[in-house]
Structure formats: structure tokens, C-alpha cells
Amino acid sequence: MARLSNRERWDSVPEAFVAPGMATQPTGEYCDMVLKAQQNPEAFWLQQAQRLAWQTFPQAASRSDFTGDVLVQWYPGGVLNASESCLDRHLHTQPNKAALIWEGQEDGQREVLSYKDLHARVCRLANTMRRLGVKKGECVAIHLPMVAEGIIAMLACARIGAIHVVLFGGFSPEGLAERLSDSGAVLVLTADVARRGDKRIPSKETMDTALLRCAEKSRVQHVLVVPVTGASVPMHVGRDLNYAQEVAKEQPDCPAEPMQAQDPLFLLYTSGSTGRPKGLVHGTGGYMVWASFTHAVTFDHKPTDVFWCTADISWITGHTYVVYGPLANGGTIMVYEGLPSWPQPGRWWDVIDRNGVTVFYTSPTVVRAAMREDSAVLQSRSLESLRILGTVGEPISPEAWHWFHDEVGKGRCAVVDTWWQTETGGVMITAAANSVTPRAGAASLPLPGVEATLLDTQGTVVHGAGEGLLCMARSWPGQAQSIWQDHARFKQTYFTTCPGYYFTGDGARREADGYYWITGRVDDVVNVSGQRIGTAEIEDAIATDHEVVESAAVGIPHDLKGQGLVVFVVPRAQGVFHPDAVNRAVAAGVGRYAVPEKIYVVRDLPKTRSGKIVRRLLRKIAAHDLDGLGDLSTLADPDIVQELIALVGAQG
């Protein structure tokens, strides 16, 4: 398979920055980083390692190899502890600076923890874990809502060398049991009852059921119950312990466990194509460098920033940009427990104004939902503290990008759309704030040190402008090391489609000056009468209609054509949108051959909490195949599934 030569890699760098017609060139410092990372990646990444507090500084950056058995290895020989980089070193320079601002969803619930406070609470929990028998290298499951204790638990695990496994609070007992068994977790932290708007989520009862279902395989010895609401919950004598009572017994200081850079920091489960979750393993040294580097560069970090990433800590975005990146950089993080528009629209805007948030990083789903609210909701808020806006989870449409920039950012804030994955550990392609000129809807340019490339279906490198499979030619510090206890699956999933490269699973289009546009998962293709139609192409065409908020195109079996195209459309205003507008947009943007068989105008689409559309469900619903819909508890709005089933059933 053809690979880029060193000369070709070098030549491709300046082209993206000096192409004629760019409104603003990247800053000199940023461009210098890009060139240094290309010219001498080993020296560049050793320099970036200085962002952390090392007990033993590494003598080498990477020994990774995408061939053979596949090795992802960063900073061999280095020794450090992630919690020391996030906490201890800041105690010497800014002990009283706010590290974490937490607000609950109920009025008046607010807590500000300085670096000194956060360090003490992390140490108390770390000592508690050690007393309960948790050892270095063992897994601890964290099953908590967006409360401070979730972040404290992650850092406490890191402090004693335990591997944390953060589990989404909406998982069903089956989903939890599967992950508890696979990880071999020895300790669980869960809430008594979690809050989500006016709903109450029985976290402890759900965990009890999960532990019962995996009793034969479970290694869990203790369950620490965090009193989020104070509700009375069943407590199993000898196993279940009250979190507050246990940590109160401990001292506010705990020696940090020395960790090799390659030692796992955490496992994070992501769905696989087979439906069996993959426990991706992220190491300590490389991941921490990547978290610090990408947070600082992508968001133009300033010491005075109040950084609010709205992601749940159970997603990789929450790991990297709620916890490790900002704290490694000595920043202040904002954490809010509640929903954007509960108990009334504009709640998140109030959080921004009340806490002086300067960087707001959220999902396109949140942006689209805000677009549909009365304009007075936004106009009645100041938002003057904001300087950077960011989106993550899926590509943002040009219309939503411009609305975010003009209405929320008041035309003065940089908008950073970010492309990355659980597997990458942090941002890979973006228009770094105040360094790269963004293009609405584009992923933009690879960060310094990211060697993105396109390959065609024959495995040949696509040079210059073109379209193909989005791959990475070289490892980067944040790359996942493997799949927990299944390295063969890791190799098969990411390194066999394009041997010698990391294959992202996405397709992309690259412009002549190097800007990337993500075209969607490469398997999202519908074959209609021999015509292969990319669903992303259909959705892009529909997005040109300003009355459409979002859409999803899927293929279903068709007796004559092999597959038929079905589109689900969410309009800006219910009751005034006519499906014919979709046909016109598709015909104009793609061609008459791509006009859908059926169009359903819907209130919303089934999405994960991170904003990804669950197309598997849409395909089954559109095909009237309602067997085996699977676990719906992970959806942001599980009720939407029954709404769609009823709608499709009624319209045929």
C-alpha cells in the first residue's frame, strides 16, 4: 500500500496555511508548531511532555508501530501520576484558585472548590479506596450523575493507580452488568438517586439489579453510595457503604502511586459494530500530554478562563475536556448537573452569565435545540463573558454554525468545531481558536502533529483535493493503546481496512488548501438500483433548506431496487413543513435518482447523550422490523422511539 514519504508530508504542511484566498492565516506560533511536529515529531512530542509533572521524565516520545501486531506506545520509561499533574503542582502556585465550580439543577445548589479543596477531597477518597482494598491496576466503576464526586472519583483512582471505568447513568442493568463483568471492577461508586430535570433515576436500584445479574462473574467487593438526593435506598450489609461517612474517616493527604507512562489510566466503553461494547484502553503519559496539549491549543487557553464542557463524564469528551485537559493546565472547570431548558428555557445561558463562563463547549444537538426556542430567551441574557464557542459529537451544519456564532457569540467569539473519537483521546481536526480561520460546517485542519490522510478504496493515498477514507498515517499521544483484553479485535477493527494506517471509519473530503469536511461513516451508504448513495450526501442536500433543523437518511430493503431510501426530517417549526421541500432539495443537490421513497416529518431523532443519531434504530423502524431494538436506556430521549414507531406505522 502506498504511503506518504517524508518529503510529501513536509510539502503538504505549508500548503494548508498559505493557500490564496484564506481570510486569515494561522498565527506564526501555531504554524511553527505544525512545521516542527512534521520536521521532527520525536523532539516536538518530548517538548510537549513538559506540560506535565513527571517523576521520571521520558527519554523517548514514541515507539508506536501500525504494522505487525500493532503497538501504540508513548513516553516509554517515563513515570508520573495523572492526579499530581492535575492537582499537586498547582498547590504551589495557585492553591486558592477555583478548580471546580459546581451547580446543581435546583436553585441555590452551588459549590466552588479551590485546588487545595479539590486535592483534599481527592486524597480522602483515594485513602478510602486503599482502605477498602483497591490495588494498583484494578478497575473501579464510577456510575454517577454530573456531581463533583464523579470528578473526584476519577482523580482518586488515578492517584492510587486504579483504572477507572465511568459508566453512563442511563445504562440498563444489562448494560451495566456486561461492563462490570468485562472490566472486572472491584469497587463501584453510584448515586442513591440521580436527577434529570423533573425525573428521578434510581441509580442504586439499577446497580443492585446489575450486580445481581452478573453475580457469577462480578469481582465487586464494595459499593460506595453517594447521597445525591438523600433518598432512602436499600443497603446490602457488608457490601454497600455510605460515601460521605467513609471519606470523612480519612486524612486529606495521600501519596500518589508512581505510574509508568504506559500504565492504563482508564477504560471507556464504546459500542462496536457487533453491538458488543469495546473497552478502549488509554494510557497515562500519552493521554495526559494529549489532553493538556489539545485543550490549550484548540481553545486558546488563558489562565483566567472558566471552561464549561457540557459533556457527561461518562463520555470521552467529559474525560478529556471536563477533567484532565483543563485541570492539567491549571484552569477552572464549570460543571452543571441539569438540562439546558429545565425548569425553564435559557437555564444554561443563566449558568454562563452567573459564573462568567468564557469557553462554552457543547454539542450541535444543544445548538439546534436552542435555535428552536423563542429568540427572546437568548436576547434576555448577556453572555458577555464568552470568548470561545465549541461543538463536538457530530458535524455542525453551516446554518447552525452561523447561528451559534452570530446569536450566542454575538459575532465576536471564535467557533471551534471539533472532529475526534473515543479512540483518539482528544481533538484531531479543528479550526483552533484564534489560530486557524474556520469554515462553517468544515472540520477544518489537523492539529499540529496529526498526520491525517485520505485513501481511496484501493488503498492508494489521495493527494491534494479529493475524497476518501479518513486515516492517520502516524500515531499521536492520545491514541488508545488497545481494547481491554482483546488486542486482536483492536487490530482487526482499526488496522486491517487500511494496513499501515489507523482507519477512523469515517469518510472525508479535502479541499485544495487542506481543509477537511467529514462526510460520515463509510458504511452509511444506500445501494438503490445499483447506485451507491451516501446518506451524508442526502442529508447535506436537505440541510440547504433553512426550514430543516436536521435529518437522517437510511436504507431499507426494497423488492425492486434492492434498497430504498427513507428520510426522517426534524423541521424548525412543527405543522408548517411540507415533505415536498425535501424532494426538491435532494433533486437539486444530488439528483432525481436520489429522491427518497418515504419522508417522515418528526419531532426529534433517537440520539445518544453525546448527540450521535442512532441510525440502527431508524433503519429497523423504517423497515417495520421491531424485533431486537435493544437497550434504549442510553438514548437522550428514549420516548422518541415509540413516537417514531407509531408515526411510521400510521403512515405506512
XYZ file of C-alpha atoms in Angstrom:
652
model
C 0.000 0.000 0.000
C 1.311 3.412 -0.951
C 2.425 5.608 1.931
C 3.344 9.252 2.133
C 7.066 9.872 2.002
C 8.673 12.264 4.477
C 9.087 14.770 1.649
C 5.396 14.552 0.712
C 4.376 15.009 4.340
C 6.607 18.065 4.629
C 5.338 19.554 1.388
C 1.698 19.074 2.392
C 2.014 21.185 5.518
C 2.639 24.719 4.287
C 0.054 24.318 1.526
C -2.787 24.320 4.051
C -1.598 27.600 5.513
C -0.513 29.702 2.576
C -3.231 28.945 0.024
C -4.533 32.107 -1.654
C -7.977 33.278 -0.623
C -7.753 32.461 3.081
C -9.178 35.371 5.041
C -6.730 34.970 7.905
C -3.575 32.898 8.140
C -2.860 30.756 11.215
C -0.723 32.563 13.761
C 3.031 32.325 13.471
C 3.333 30.337 16.699
C 0.696 27.828 15.591
C 2.205 27.406 12.131
C 5.586 26.946 13.758
C 4.191 24.079 15.857
C 2.789 22.399 12.747
C 6.126 22.582 10.964
C 8.175 21.429 13.957
C 5.832 18.465 14.538
C 6.257 17.420 10.917
C 10.001 18.007 10.730
C 10.942 16.260 13.979
C 7.958 14.640 15.718
C 10.138 12.923 18.326
C 11.607 16.219 19.544
C 8.256 18.004 19.290
C 6.387 15.494 21.448
C 9.164 15.333 24.031
C 8.868 19.106 24.281
C 5.097 18.836 24.763
C 5.651 16.277 27.539
C 6.986 19.156 29.631
C 3.349 20.179 30.121
C 3.076 17.516 32.839
C 4.677 16.872 36.228
C 6.912 13.815 35.763
C 8.607 11.836 38.487
C 10.946 10.488 35.791
C 10.986 12.385 32.520
C 10.906 10.120 29.444
C 13.895 9.882 27.129
C 11.815 8.906 24.096
C 8.463 10.078 22.774
C 7.014 7.227 20.717
C 7.805 3.657 19.784
C 4.447 3.088 18.109
C 4.082 0.845 15.071
C 0.935 0.375 12.960
C 2.276 -2.774 11.292
C 2.527 -6.350 12.540
C 0.815 -6.840 15.875
C 0.284 -3.041 16.208
C 1.955 -1.206 19.059
C 0.816 2.123 20.496
C 3.496 3.197 22.948
C 4.161 6.729 24.173
C 6.818 8.053 26.535
C 8.406 4.699 27.474
C 10.421 4.939 30.654
C 8.508 7.958 31.894
C 6.998 7.841 35.391
C 4.200 10.133 36.576
C 0.823 10.306 38.252
C -2.089 11.996 36.482
C -3.567 13.452 39.668
C -0.249 15.131 40.517
C -0.278 16.872 37.133
C -3.881 17.968 37.706
C -3.637 18.944 41.372
C -0.398 18.814 43.376
C 1.771 21.025 41.193
C -0.901 23.754 41.217
C -0.890 23.786 45.024
C 2.481 25.501 44.897
C 1.375 28.308 42.594
C -2.387 28.773 42.955
C -3.803 26.791 45.912
C -6.777 29.105 46.332
C -7.717 29.400 42.671
C -11.107 27.891 41.801
C -10.509 24.479 40.257
C -14.139 23.360 40.052
C -17.394 25.307 40.108
C -20.372 23.003 40.534
C -24.030 23.927 40.250
C -26.910 21.574 40.889
C -30.103 21.749 38.921
C -32.059 23.083 41.898
C -31.812 26.797 42.683
C -29.146 27.656 45.230
C -27.077 24.488 44.798
C -23.562 25.748 44.147
C -20.107 24.803 45.350
C -16.699 26.230 44.489
C -13.667 24.047 45.169
C -10.197 25.566 45.117
C -7.237 23.457 44.034
C -6.469 22.960 47.719
C -10.049 21.847 48.422
C -10.188 19.507 45.438
C -6.837 17.967 46.339
C -8.018 17.261 49.883
C -11.265 15.624 48.737
C -9.473 13.518 46.141
C -6.995 12.347 48.765
C -9.721 11.423 51.256
C -11.434 9.241 48.663
C -8.128 7.769 47.495
C -7.345 6.757 51.085
C -10.828 5.275 51.389
C -10.291 3.175 48.276
C -6.957 1.918 49.568
C -8.547 1.008 52.911
C -11.224 -0.943 51.052
C -8.527 -2.974 49.341
C -8.355 -1.420 45.872
C -4.925 -2.059 44.376
C -2.912 -0.553 41.544
C -4.092 -1.894 38.188
C -7.563 -2.913 39.416
C -10.698 -1.379 37.914
C -13.148 0.897 39.722
C -16.567 1.573 38.186
C -17.978 5.105 38.510
C -21.736 5.341 37.950
C -22.635 8.891 38.904
C -24.514 11.900 37.507
C -22.815 15.265 36.982
C -21.857 15.854 40.582
C -18.457 16.841 41.919
C -17.924 13.367 43.341
C -17.691 11.914 39.835
C -14.660 14.064 39.023
C -13.197 13.480 42.478
C -13.557 9.722 41.952
C -11.733 9.798 38.607
C -8.802 11.699 40.112
C -8.763 9.487 43.221
C -8.496 6.374 41.053
C -5.620 7.965 39.158
C -3.928 8.817 42.460
C -3.751 5.204 43.653
C -3.136 3.700 40.204
C -6.590 2.171 39.862
C -8.140 2.116 36.378
C -11.423 3.999 36.301
C -14.362 2.847 34.213
C -17.012 5.578 34.066
C -20.439 4.170 33.208
C -23.301 6.187 31.775
C -26.075 6.772 34.304
C -28.741 5.808 31.777
C -27.440 2.293 31.135
C -29.862 -0.544 31.747
C -28.965 -3.219 34.323
C -27.956 -5.463 31.411
C -25.621 -2.819 30.005
C -24.045 -2.214 33.404
C -23.671 -5.914 34.154
C -21.886 -6.538 30.865
C -19.365 -3.775 31.527
C -18.838 -4.703 35.170
C -18.107 -8.295 34.174
C -15.808 -7.381 31.295
C -13.767 -4.855 33.290
C -13.551 -6.946 36.448
C -14.286 -3.892 38.593
C -13.666 -4.454 42.307
C -15.382 -1.295 43.592
C -18.414 0.667 42.406
C -19.402 4.254 43.145
C -23.047 5.040 42.456
C -25.676 7.592 43.487
C -28.677 6.969 45.690
C -30.975 8.622 43.140
C -29.912 10.817 40.228
C -31.819 13.837 38.912
C -32.546 14.689 35.311
C -34.992 17.561 35.107
C -38.163 16.508 36.857
C -37.261 12.823 36.508
C -35.648 10.763 39.237
C -33.317 7.966 38.146
C -32.932 5.065 40.614
C -29.176 4.669 40.241
C -28.621 2.465 43.289
C -31.515 0.133 42.491
C -30.348 -0.182 38.901
C -26.825 -1.019 40.073
C -28.194 -3.585 42.527
C -30.019 -5.314 39.669
C -26.902 -5.199 37.511
C -24.760 -6.750 40.233
C -27.347 -9.480 40.729
C -27.308 -10.292 37.018
C -23.523 -10.583 36.850
C -23.085 -12.136 40.301
C -21.224 -15.181 38.987
C -18.659 -13.082 37.097
C -18.532 -9.961 39.264
C -15.480 -9.120 41.369
C -17.187 -6.166 43.092
C -16.454 -6.157 46.816
C -17.949 -2.813 47.839
C -20.426 -0.222 46.588
C -19.923 3.379 47.753
C -23.252 5.219 47.611
C -23.087 8.983 47.059
C -26.066 10.791 48.654
C -27.108 12.978 45.702
C -30.742 13.469 46.714
C -30.655 11.918 50.188
C -33.316 9.389 49.231
C -33.551 6.182 51.215
C -32.200 3.240 49.208
C -31.581 -0.425 50.025
C -28.122 -1.019 51.508
C -26.609 -4.513 51.493
C -24.812 -5.077 54.781
C -21.109 -5.685 54.324
C -21.068 -4.568 50.689
C -22.727 -1.156 50.498
C -21.224 1.853 52.249
C -22.232 5.488 52.621
C -19.748 7.599 50.657
C -19.907 10.645 52.918
C -19.382 8.638 56.087
C -16.478 6.662 54.669
C -14.453 9.572 53.260
C -14.945 11.546 56.491
C -12.790 8.930 58.242
C -9.734 9.655 56.111
C -6.897 12.178 56.061
C -6.777 14.916 53.365
C -3.408 13.756 52.055
C -2.490 10.643 50.127
C 0.803 9.735 48.437
C 0.431 9.365 44.677
C 1.256 5.998 43.138
C 4.152 6.151 40.639
C 2.818 5.054 37.247
C 4.653 4.064 34.121
C 3.561 6.169 31.155
C 2.129 3.018 29.537
C 0.059 2.017 32.573
C -3.680 2.309 31.849
C -5.379 5.417 33.220
C -8.909 4.403 32.267
C -11.153 2.135 30.232
C -14.030 3.637 28.318
C -16.642 1.501 26.631
C -17.911 2.380 23.186
C -20.346 0.451 21.043
C -18.939 -1.802 18.357
C -20.433 -2.757 15.015
C -21.393 -6.123 16.502
C -23.229 -4.474 19.369
C -20.681 -5.823 21.877
C -19.094 -2.892 23.714
C -15.374 -2.284 23.301
C -13.393 -1.286 26.372
C -10.824 1.098 24.918
C -7.660 1.421 26.998
C -5.983 4.818 27.350
C -2.528 5.009 28.899
C -1.391 7.591 31.420
C 1.501 9.530 29.888
C 0.453 9.915 26.261
C -3.176 10.598 27.058
C -2.337 13.259 29.635
C 0.015 15.072 27.247
C -2.664 14.969 24.549
C -5.398 16.203 26.920
C -3.264 19.150 28.032
C -1.960 19.970 24.558
C -5.294 19.811 22.723
C -7.150 21.740 25.420
C -4.586 24.533 25.360
C -4.215 24.746 21.579
C -7.797 24.099 20.448
C -9.416 26.517 22.896
C -6.632 29.113 23.160
C -6.488 28.521 26.909
C -5.979 31.515 29.199
C -5.323 31.342 32.976
C -8.469 33.398 33.623
C -10.784 31.075 31.676
C -13.849 29.441 33.168
C -14.149 26.405 30.908
C -17.520 24.692 30.541
C -17.663 21.466 28.592
C -21.269 20.273 28.881
C -20.493 16.594 28.192
C -21.280 13.913 30.726
C -18.139 12.487 32.322
C -19.192 9.039 31.064
C -18.140 10.096 27.543
C -14.603 10.667 26.328
C -15.389 14.378 25.904
C -16.097 14.527 29.626
C -12.877 12.725 30.461
C -10.636 14.941 28.348
C -12.316 18.352 28.473
C -14.256 18.306 31.737
C -11.461 16.791 33.810
C -7.958 16.054 32.600
C -7.195 18.723 29.998
C -8.378 21.834 31.859
C -7.062 20.715 35.261
C -3.677 19.721 33.853
C -3.488 23.275 32.504
C -4.409 24.822 35.843
C -7.801 26.005 34.637
C -11.193 26.454 36.242
C -13.881 23.975 35.169
C -17.621 24.564 35.277
C -19.873 21.577 35.964
C -23.661 21.801 35.848
C -25.948 18.958 36.806
C -29.091 19.954 34.933
C -30.631 20.164 31.464
C -30.374 23.146 29.083
C -34.009 24.212 29.366
C -35.226 22.941 32.722
C -37.073 24.201 34.663
C -37.397 26.911 32.003
C -35.730 27.753 28.672
C -32.421 29.547 28.946
C -31.147 27.729 32.015
C -27.695 27.123 30.514
C -27.405 30.757 29.416
C -28.032 31.716 33.040
C -25.247 29.381 34.176
C -22.879 31.123 31.757
C -23.801 34.597 32.983
C -23.828 33.674 36.662
C -20.381 32.065 36.587
C -18.608 34.171 33.981
C -18.027 31.225 31.646
C -15.505 32.166 28.962
C -15.332 28.938 26.922
C -18.520 27.023 26.141
C -18.077 23.577 24.536
C -21.270 21.700 23.693
C -22.957 19.591 21.012
C -24.703 20.607 17.771
C -27.820 18.989 19.254
C -27.852 21.615 22.011
C -27.303 24.368 19.443
C -30.179 23.152 17.259
C -32.496 22.898 20.259
C -31.643 26.478 21.256
C -32.308 27.660 17.703
C -35.896 26.453 18.035
C -36.585 28.455 21.187
C -38.105 31.901 21.228
C -35.443 34.459 20.299
C -36.273 36.400 23.466
C -34.766 33.584 25.555
C -31.293 34.295 24.237
C -31.684 38.039 23.840
C -32.582 38.456 27.506
C -29.171 37.089 28.572
C -25.855 38.931 28.459
C -23.330 36.195 27.570
C -20.688 38.933 27.524
C -18.140 36.736 29.337
C -17.910 34.304 26.410
C -14.857 34.424 24.150
C -14.714 30.880 22.641
C -17.527 28.577 21.490
C -17.048 24.921 20.572
C -19.023 21.953 19.293
C -18.399 18.212 19.397
C -20.129 14.904 18.676
C -21.155 15.319 15.061
C -20.557 17.789 12.221
C -22.420 21.046 12.715
C -24.418 22.367 9.784
C -23.396 25.736 8.303
C -26.729 27.221 9.371
C -26.299 26.106 12.993
C -22.663 27.265 12.961
C -23.626 30.750 11.841
C -26.455 30.960 14.389
C -24.080 29.891 17.171
C -21.518 32.468 16.054
C -23.926 35.329 15.465
C -26.535 34.863 18.199
C -24.668 33.202 21.082
C -21.209 34.585 20.328
C -22.574 37.977 19.232
C -20.215 37.819 16.273
C -17.129 38.245 18.467
C -16.391 34.677 19.647
C -14.312 32.123 17.756
C -16.327 28.984 16.963
C -14.366 25.735 17.202
C -15.995 22.695 15.585
C -14.002 19.619 16.604
C -13.655 16.196 14.999
C -12.337 13.348 17.113
C -13.305 9.991 18.608
C -13.199 7.978 21.813
C -10.277 6.171 20.209
C -8.295 9.354 19.584
C -8.484 10.632 23.180
C -8.887 14.255 22.136
C -9.389 16.687 19.283
C -7.713 15.751 15.982
C -9.111 18.088 13.303
C -10.423 21.580 14.008
C -10.000 25.282 13.382
C -8.001 26.050 16.515
C -9.406 29.161 18.185
C -7.703 32.390 17.163
C -5.125 30.444 15.147
C -6.949 28.966 12.137
C -9.724 30.556 10.089
C -12.842 28.378 10.423
C -15.236 27.419 7.644
C -18.808 26.859 8.719
C -19.553 23.126 8.577
C -15.961 22.037 7.926
C -13.869 20.031 10.353
C -11.012 22.269 9.110
C -7.327 21.401 9.635
C -5.474 18.653 11.541
C -3.852 19.837 14.758
C -0.052 20.028 14.907
C 1.371 16.516 14.871
C -1.786 14.910 13.451
C -0.943 13.222 10.145
C -4.391 12.863 8.604
C -4.594 11.478 5.100
C -7.151 10.146 2.630
C -7.003 6.737 0.975
C -9.189 5.516 -1.851
C -10.926 2.123 -1.760
C -7.841 0.534 -3.353
C -5.624 1.743 -0.523
C -3.875 4.433 -2.552
C -3.117 7.811 -0.992
C -5.288 10.634 -2.349
C -3.134 13.708 -2.957
C -4.425 17.269 -2.948
C -8.136 17.915 -3.261
C -10.184 14.731 -3.164
C -12.340 12.363 -1.161
C -11.677 9.048 0.516
C -11.267 7.093 3.729
C -10.024 9.245 6.600
C -6.914 7.656 8.104
C -3.990 8.595 10.328
C -0.506 7.846 8.996
C 1.255 8.149 12.344
C 0.378 7.611 15.994
C -0.303 10.550 18.327
C -0.016 10.704 22.135
C -3.739 10.403 22.902
C -4.308 7.266 20.826
C -5.982 4.336 22.593
C -3.479 1.560 23.269
C -5.781 -1.392 22.768
C -9.158 -2.934 23.552
C -9.347 -4.323 27.069
C -8.312 -7.994 26.983
C -8.827 -8.174 23.208
C -5.890 -6.754 21.265
C -6.799 -8.910 18.261
C -10.092 -7.054 17.994
C -8.256 -3.737 18.285
C -6.025 -4.668 15.360
C -8.927 -6.040 13.312
C -11.182 -3.030 13.897
C -8.747 -0.208 13.212
C -5.766 -1.508 11.217
C -6.938 -4.094 8.666
C -9.057 -1.947 6.322
C -6.046 0.229 5.532
C -2.900 -1.696 6.574
C -0.204 0.540 7.978
C -2.716 3.253 8.875
C -5.235 3.887 11.634
C -8.637 3.844 9.897
C -11.148 6.129 11.567
C -14.232 4.574 9.980
C -15.176 7.958 8.539
C -15.043 9.288 5.034
C -13.857 12.815 4.343
C -13.426 15.351 1.598
C -10.332 17.551 1.449
C -10.143 20.885 -0.330
C -7.089 22.049 -2.253
C -5.821 24.094 0.696
C -6.054 21.213 3.133
C -9.414 21.807 4.845
C -11.291 18.596 5.721
C -15.034 18.009 5.590
C -16.335 14.864 7.307
C -18.769 13.030 5.030
C -19.900 10.445 7.570
C -19.320 6.814 8.378
C -18.254 4.981 5.255
C -20.758 2.213 5.847
C -23.627 4.729 5.717
C -24.242 4.033 2.028
C -27.531 3.018 0.393
C -27.455 0.971 -2.819
C -30.529 1.940 -4.861
C -30.805 0.055 -8.152
C -27.023 -0.196 -8.334
C -26.483 3.466 -7.442
C -24.453 3.880 -4.266
C -25.830 6.913 -2.444
C -24.087 8.259 0.626
C -26.576 9.159 3.325
C -24.385 12.116 4.345
C -24.728 13.483 0.804
C -28.512 13.272 1.088
C -28.509 14.957 4.480
C -26.212 17.729 3.248
C -28.646 18.475 0.433
C -31.621 18.562 2.797
C -29.704 20.912 5.117
C -29.822 23.593 2.410
C -33.499 24.057 3.275
C -33.461 26.543 6.143
C -36.737 25.166 7.478
C -34.960 21.897 8.358
C -33.156 21.602 11.689
C -31.677 18.164 10.994
C -32.346 14.970 9.085
C -31.293 11.342 8.894
C -31.335 9.199 5.761
C -31.338 5.387 5.990
C -31.713 2.483 3.616
C -34.352 -0.229 3.935
C -34.973 -3.420 1.921
C -36.854 -2.859 -1.361
C -38.268 -5.640 -3.549
C -37.409 -3.919 -6.810
C -34.453 -1.657 -6.091
C -32.624 -3.733 -3.530
C -32.676 -0.830 -1.122
C -34.954 2.143 -0.778
C -34.078 5.479 0.727
C -36.066 6.764 3.718
C -35.551 10.164 5.330
C -36.550 11.392 8.781
C -36.738 15.189 8.988
C -36.919 17.476 12.028
C -38.406 20.824 10.928
C -37.720 24.152 12.559
C -41.432 24.635 13.246
C -43.920 21.793 13.625
C -47.010 21.755 11.441
C -45.804 24.093 8.673
C -43.235 21.981 6.858
C -44.174 20.045 3.706
C -42.200 16.915 2.720
C -42.067 18.044 -0.908
C -39.384 20.514 0.149
C -37.116 17.551 0.908
C -37.615 16.087 -2.554
C -36.792 19.413 -4.165
C -33.641 19.834 -2.065
C -32.405 16.297 -2.810
C -33.179 16.605 -6.513
C -31.314 19.903 -6.698
C -28.357 18.870 -4.551
C -27.888 15.214 -5.536
C -30.216 14.320 -8.404
C -33.668 12.940 -9.077
C -32.369 9.395 -8.752
C -31.749 10.031 -5.047
C -35.247 11.301 -4.161
C -36.413 9.329 -1.094
C -39.074 6.631 -1.184
C -40.575 7.952 2.033
C -40.209 11.065 4.174
C -41.251 11.226 7.817
C -41.548 14.618 9.496
C -40.705 14.033 13.158
C -40.255 15.883 16.423
C -36.789 14.509 17.063
C -34.400 11.669 16.230
C -33.120 8.925 18.522
C -29.716 10.055 19.767
C -27.151 9.101 22.337
C -26.432 11.526 25.151
C -23.420 12.735 23.155
C -25.667 13.708 20.238
C -24.994 10.878 17.787
C -28.019 9.718 15.794
C -28.722 6.005 16.315
C -29.327 5.070 12.679
C -29.646 1.392 13.514
C -32.946 2.171 15.239
C -34.165 4.329 12.362
C -33.430 1.546 9.874
C -35.372 -1.000 11.909
C -38.319 1.332 12.496
C -38.492 2.367 8.834
C -38.451 -1.302 7.802
C -41.152 -2.202 10.376
C -38.643 -4.578 11.960
C -39.373 -4.035 15.618
C -37.725 -7.174 16.989
C -34.480 -6.680 18.829
C -34.478 -2.900 19.179
C -32.036 -3.400 22.023
C -31.336 -1.316 25.089
C -32.959 2.109 24.704
C -31.929 3.443 28.101
C -28.764 5.012 26.674
C -30.770 7.377 24.476
C -31.095 11.028 25.376
C -34.885 10.681 24.915
C -35.995 7.018 24.941
C -39.646 8.057 24.442
C -38.921 9.209 20.888
C -38.634 5.591 19.726
C -42.289 4.797 20.435
C -43.323 8.069 18.799
C -41.469 7.118 15.624
C -42.851 3.585 15.644
C -46.396 4.970 15.897
C -45.778 7.532 13.152
C -44.253 5.045 10.723
C -46.981 2.534 11.488
C -49.693 5.097 10.822
C -48.187 6.395 7.581
C -47.057 3.013 6.267
